[in-house]
Amino acid sequence: MTRSILTSLTIILTSAAIQPLLGQNVLPGDLRINGKTVWEAFEPQRQVLQKSSAVIYTDDRARIMKIYGTIVSEDGYILTKASEIEGSSSLSLRIGSDIYREVQVVDVDPQWDVAMLKIKPTTPLIPVEISDQSDVPQGSWVISNGSTSRSNRRVKVGIVGAHSRGVAVDNGVMLGVVLGEDSDNGLEIKELSKDGGAEQAGLQKGDILKSVEGQPMLEREELLKAVQDKKAGDKLAVEVARDGEMMKFEIELKARPGGPKRPSRNDQMGGGAKALSERSSDFPRILQHDTPVSKDRIGGPLLNLDGVCVGMNIARNSRVATYAIPARELSEIIARLKK
């Protein structure tokens, strides 16, 4: 499917390019990356989004759209962004032309900001096919839900801009380290922030972080948990391995420059800040892409060119960045919340 999609896109853009464009200073809207002409190349992915994602409403009459959800089982389990439906007195959702007014919130994971919903479908649902790959190469095309009507789902297209990574806790503090990949041996310290708490305590590049406050450190998610309730000036007892020896240090947390993240001037231009998710950080791991989706288009699947789910959109972080939960972590969350 990947080759056919790229071939279709090339034909569409090439055919459009030979049309006279003299006197035009900008590319016509339908030829841009999220223009109508380009959408036609992604019809197979649009159909997957139409069948395997739900439109969630915050009223029982299915009129006030709030967010999307990702269908994860035939028997009615749907995953979505928890903070966007929090406090809603009633929920309903639509899949295709079918409306469900009895929606149960089965479980919530505050750390990932996800909620597992459950309905009783009239016919078996079509869940997304979740990728078994742990990462998505930079530069890969990805497709998300755009706007929707009862009969037609539009797509939004973007590019993966970075490898999967953790997102710093947005409480204004920092440990002062850059970590490598998760490992059964601990977390390798790749870099140290200049004058950060870790550097001042004596940690070095190449140290393997073994524990924080007595808790083993095998995943970056565990380090995020260890600091999420801390403030600048608090101290953490850490243990690292260096050249085969175990060493103990006490690290003082430092205030992150600028404090907790606020919308930048660029994000605020043109009302852009209103389109950003209120909860847009403090995720154990994310996949970043540049698809222009607003906060009410979050919650649905992120597809590759083969129509396979490589993540679930979880936050609009800035005017140029959308975050998704990577496929590996998504599979783990689904298995846990369905129990």
XYZ file of C-alpha atoms in Angstrom:
339
model
C 0.000 0.000 0.000
C 2.882 2.354 0.783
C 4.181 2.331 -2.796
C 0.711 2.849 -4.293
C 0.030 5.801 -1.981
C 3.283 7.516 -2.896
C 2.663 6.831 -6.588
C -0.839 8.310 -6.360
C 0.457 11.370 -4.541
C 3.173 11.880 -7.163
C 0.666 11.633 -10.022
C -1.740 14.068 -8.356
C 0.916 16.660 -7.635
C 2.601 16.244 -11.034
C -0.688 16.597 -12.889
C -1.522 19.693 -10.898
C 1.918 21.129 -11.489
C 1.549 21.192 -15.269
C -1.485 23.448 -15.048
C -0.738 27.112 -15.657
C 0.244 28.868 -12.428
C 1.598 32.036 -13.994
C 0.967 35.157 -11.943
C 0.404 33.203 -8.727
C 2.598 34.020 -5.763
C 1.388 31.189 -3.536
C 0.491 27.540 -4.041
C -3.297 27.049 -4.362
C -4.862 25.754 -1.165
C -5.980 22.422 -2.611
C -2.382 21.583 -3.587
C -0.922 22.150 -0.127
C -0.062 19.267 2.183
C -3.526 19.328 3.751
C -5.381 20.503 0.664
C -8.282 18.683 -1.008
C -6.214 17.436 -3.949
C -3.610 15.866 -1.670
C -6.307 14.214 0.477
C -7.300 12.070 -2.492
C -4.015 10.161 -2.238
C -4.881 9.110 1.319
C -8.333 7.635 0.723
C -7.377 4.165 2.109
C -6.219 5.724 5.374
C -9.324 7.907 5.515
C -11.463 4.785 5.376
C -9.519 3.251 8.265
C -10.058 6.400 10.330
C -13.755 6.395 9.434
C -14.227 2.801 10.606
C -11.778 2.556 13.506
C -12.185 5.822 15.395
C -15.131 7.237 17.292
C -16.452 10.785 17.571
C -17.061 11.568 21.247
C -19.656 14.103 22.402
C -20.186 15.695 25.804
C -23.966 15.537 25.587
C -26.357 12.615 25.220
C -27.838 14.022 21.997
C -24.526 13.712 20.116
C -24.404 17.351 19.048
C -21.435 18.864 20.889
C -18.284 17.192 19.577
C -15.468 17.113 22.105
C -12.775 14.746 20.872
C -11.982 11.531 18.997
C -11.485 8.033 20.373
C -9.515 5.045 19.095
C -11.399 1.752 18.723
C -9.270 -0.996 20.270
C -11.574 -4.038 20.337
C -14.506 -5.588 18.499
C -16.611 -5.704 21.666
C -16.695 -1.973 22.354
C -13.526 -0.734 24.059
C -12.453 2.763 22.973
C -9.438 4.734 24.221
C -9.398 8.544 24.368
C -7.777 11.538 26.103
C -9.036 11.657 29.683
C -8.637 15.348 30.531
C -10.802 16.438 27.590
C -13.843 14.521 28.842
C -13.233 15.037 32.562
C -16.208 16.597 34.313
C -18.676 15.805 31.526
C -22.054 14.919 33.005
C -22.960 12.749 30.038
C -21.112 11.204 27.131
C -22.231 9.825 23.812
C -20.299 8.756 20.767
C -20.734 8.019 17.095
C -19.087 5.374 14.966
C -20.072 5.787 11.333
C -23.811 6.426 11.430
C -24.379 4.577 14.713
C -24.854 6.665 17.857
C -24.265 5.245 21.346
C -25.706 7.099 24.320
C -24.702 4.632 27.022
C -20.960 5.135 27.413
C -19.140 3.730 30.437
C -15.780 5.040 31.658
C -14.057 1.763 32.568
C -10.708 3.082 33.784
C -8.425 6.121 33.672
C -4.627 6.407 33.627
C -3.713 9.943 34.807
C -0.049 9.513 33.927
C -0.798 8.980 30.239
C -3.979 11.108 30.384
C -6.083 8.366 28.801
C -9.527 6.971 29.571
C -10.883 3.598 28.499
C -14.525 3.774 27.436
C -16.925 0.882 26.871
C -20.071 0.623 24.785
C -22.314 -2.260 23.732
C -22.007 -2.232 19.931
C -24.880 -3.413 17.766
C -22.374 -5.161 15.483
C -18.685 -6.015 16.031
C -16.486 -2.930 15.783
C -13.374 -2.678 13.607
C -10.382 -2.014 15.883
C -7.200 -0.405 14.627
C -4.274 -2.628 13.721
C -1.492 -1.539 16.073
C 2.073 -1.644 14.798
C 4.538 -4.019 16.432
C 7.427 -1.641 15.690
C 8.935 0.189 18.668
C 9.686 3.409 16.786
C 8.797 5.317 13.617
C 11.621 6.703 11.438
C 11.994 10.464 11.251
C 10.526 11.837 8.036
C 7.769 9.211 7.850
C 4.324 10.266 6.599
C 1.521 9.974 9.180
C -2.228 10.495 8.874
C -4.737 11.677 11.505
C -8.403 12.588 11.811
C -9.367 16.032 10.622
C -12.902 17.399 10.710
C -15.882 15.081 10.389
C -19.503 14.862 9.356
C -21.877 11.944 9.762
C -20.859 10.472 6.414
C -17.419 11.866 5.680
C -14.177 11.936 7.654
C -11.406 14.233 6.467
C -7.741 13.503 6.987
C -4.811 15.569 8.185
C -1.346 14.677 6.967
C 2.018 15.291 8.623
C 5.596 14.131 9.061
C 7.285 12.480 12.049
C 9.817 14.994 13.340
C 11.679 13.126 16.087
C 12.309 9.696 17.554
C 10.078 8.587 20.428
C 11.171 10.167 23.696
C 10.014 11.185 27.140
C 8.549 14.647 27.766
C 9.817 16.628 30.744
C 7.501 16.985 33.699
C 5.896 20.412 33.470
C 6.348 21.331 37.147
C 9.261 23.680 36.537
C 12.049 21.446 37.909
C 14.844 19.486 36.278
C 17.339 16.812 37.287
C 19.834 18.016 34.703
C 20.396 14.839 32.670
C 19.672 13.549 29.165
C 19.027 9.803 29.209
C 19.513 7.050 26.661
C 17.060 4.286 25.785
C 15.348 2.130 28.409
C 17.549 -0.798 29.471
C 17.466 -3.783 31.814
C 20.780 -2.525 33.210
C 19.562 0.973 34.116
C 19.390 4.352 32.376
C 22.545 5.644 30.724
C 23.293 9.340 31.212
C 24.067 10.665 27.730
C 24.494 14.341 28.617
C 24.556 16.619 31.670
C 23.045 20.094 31.816
C 25.706 22.707 32.549
C 25.485 23.764 36.207
C 22.525 21.419 36.674
C 21.912 19.505 39.869
C 23.329 16.237 38.511
C 26.562 17.843 37.320
C 27.032 19.714 40.591
C 26.477 16.503 42.558
C 29.292 14.787 40.662
C 27.501 12.605 38.121
C 29.287 12.053 34.821
C 28.404 11.342 31.221
C 28.285 7.567 30.779
C 27.107 6.826 34.321
C 24.301 4.258 34.524
C 21.456 5.471 36.730
C 20.426 2.490 38.846
C 18.021 3.893 41.427
C 16.356 7.075 42.698
C 15.152 7.218 46.293
C 15.698 3.470 46.473
C 13.484 2.732 43.455
C 15.105 0.853 40.530
C 15.413 2.869 37.312
C 14.873 0.675 34.249
C 12.564 2.995 32.304
C 12.469 6.765 31.895
C 8.844 6.617 33.000
C 10.070 5.643 36.472
C 12.302 8.717 36.677
C 9.381 10.946 35.689
C 7.357 9.458 38.527
C 10.194 10.102 40.970
C 10.317 13.853 40.277
C 6.737 14.711 39.309
C 5.716 15.847 42.819
C 8.995 17.598 43.637
C 9.872 21.277 43.668
C 13.080 23.233 43.132
C 15.442 22.731 46.066
C 14.255 19.225 46.907
C 16.996 16.596 47.013
C 17.003 13.083 45.595
C 19.232 10.180 46.631
C 20.497 8.400 43.514
C 22.753 5.443 42.851
C 24.784 5.021 39.660
C 27.174 2.468 38.216
C 30.528 3.808 37.001
C 33.345 1.625 35.689
C 31.906 -1.398 37.454
C 31.499 0.332 40.812
C 28.304 1.483 42.535
C 28.306 5.106 43.708
C 25.748 7.148 45.673
C 24.953 10.845 45.203
C 22.463 13.424 46.438
C 21.096 15.651 43.677
C 19.381 18.974 44.301
C 16.600 19.659 41.806
C 16.949 22.949 39.962
C 14.261 25.263 38.625
C 13.893 24.834 34.894
C 14.651 28.151 33.137
C 11.377 29.970 32.599
C 9.464 27.714 34.986
C 6.513 25.645 33.761
C 5.839 25.857 30.078
C 3.568 28.637 28.846
C 2.346 29.193 25.288
C 4.997 31.015 23.294
C 4.278 34.253 21.469
C 4.283 32.239 18.258
C 1.696 29.831 19.699
C -0.525 32.713 20.805
C -0.575 34.420 17.412
C -3.888 34.126 15.630
C -5.540 32.495 18.624
C -3.232 29.503 18.325
C -2.986 29.016 22.085
C -6.710 28.202 22.207
C -6.083 25.237 19.902
C -3.448 23.734 22.222
C -4.211 20.958 24.693
C -4.354 22.018 28.337
C -2.441 18.861 29.247
C 0.358 18.828 26.693
C 3.366 17.507 28.612
C 4.406 15.111 31.398
C 4.014 11.986 29.267
C 6.409 9.083 29.863
C 7.076 8.772 26.128
C 5.778 10.469 22.989
C 6.073 10.405 19.211
C 6.237 13.941 17.786
C 4.832 14.898 14.384
C 3.793 18.134 12.698
C 0.217 17.286 11.681
C -1.899 20.431 12.265
C -4.649 19.040 14.484
C -6.367 21.128 17.162
C -7.083 19.903 20.699
C -10.590 18.733 19.745
C -9.121 16.438 17.068
C -6.918 14.593 19.576
C -7.688 11.068 20.826
C -7.814 9.260 17.504
C -5.299 6.911 15.893
C -2.137 8.014 14.107
C -1.680 5.925 10.951
C 1.249 5.200 8.663
C 0.959 4.861 4.887
C -0.113 1.228 5.261
C -3.072 2.237 7.415
C -1.473 0.701 10.514
C -1.743 2.524 13.840
C 1.680 3.754 14.986
C 0.282 5.731 17.921
C -2.663 7.617 19.419
C -2.722 11.404 19.266
C -2.644 12.640 22.858
C -1.837 16.382 22.769
C -1.449 19.432 20.570
C 1.696 20.896 22.113
C 2.398 23.925 19.907
C 1.568 25.409 16.518
C 4.071 23.026 14.946
C 4.012 19.927 17.172
C 1.483 17.213 17.961
C 2.273 14.395 20.407
C 1.159 10.775 20.097
C 1.520 7.798 22.429
C 3.821 5.361 20.559
C 2.441 1.972 19.474
C 4.419 -0.116 21.960
C 3.232 1.869 24.967
C -0.267 2.103 23.489
C -0.552 -1.696 23.358
C 0.552 -1.960 26.986
C -1.974 0.671 28.109
C -4.832 -1.029 26.265
C -4.053 -4.442 27.761
C -3.875 -2.974 31.267
C -7.016 -0.813 31.165
C -9.200 -3.527 29.636
C -8.644 -5.824 32.620
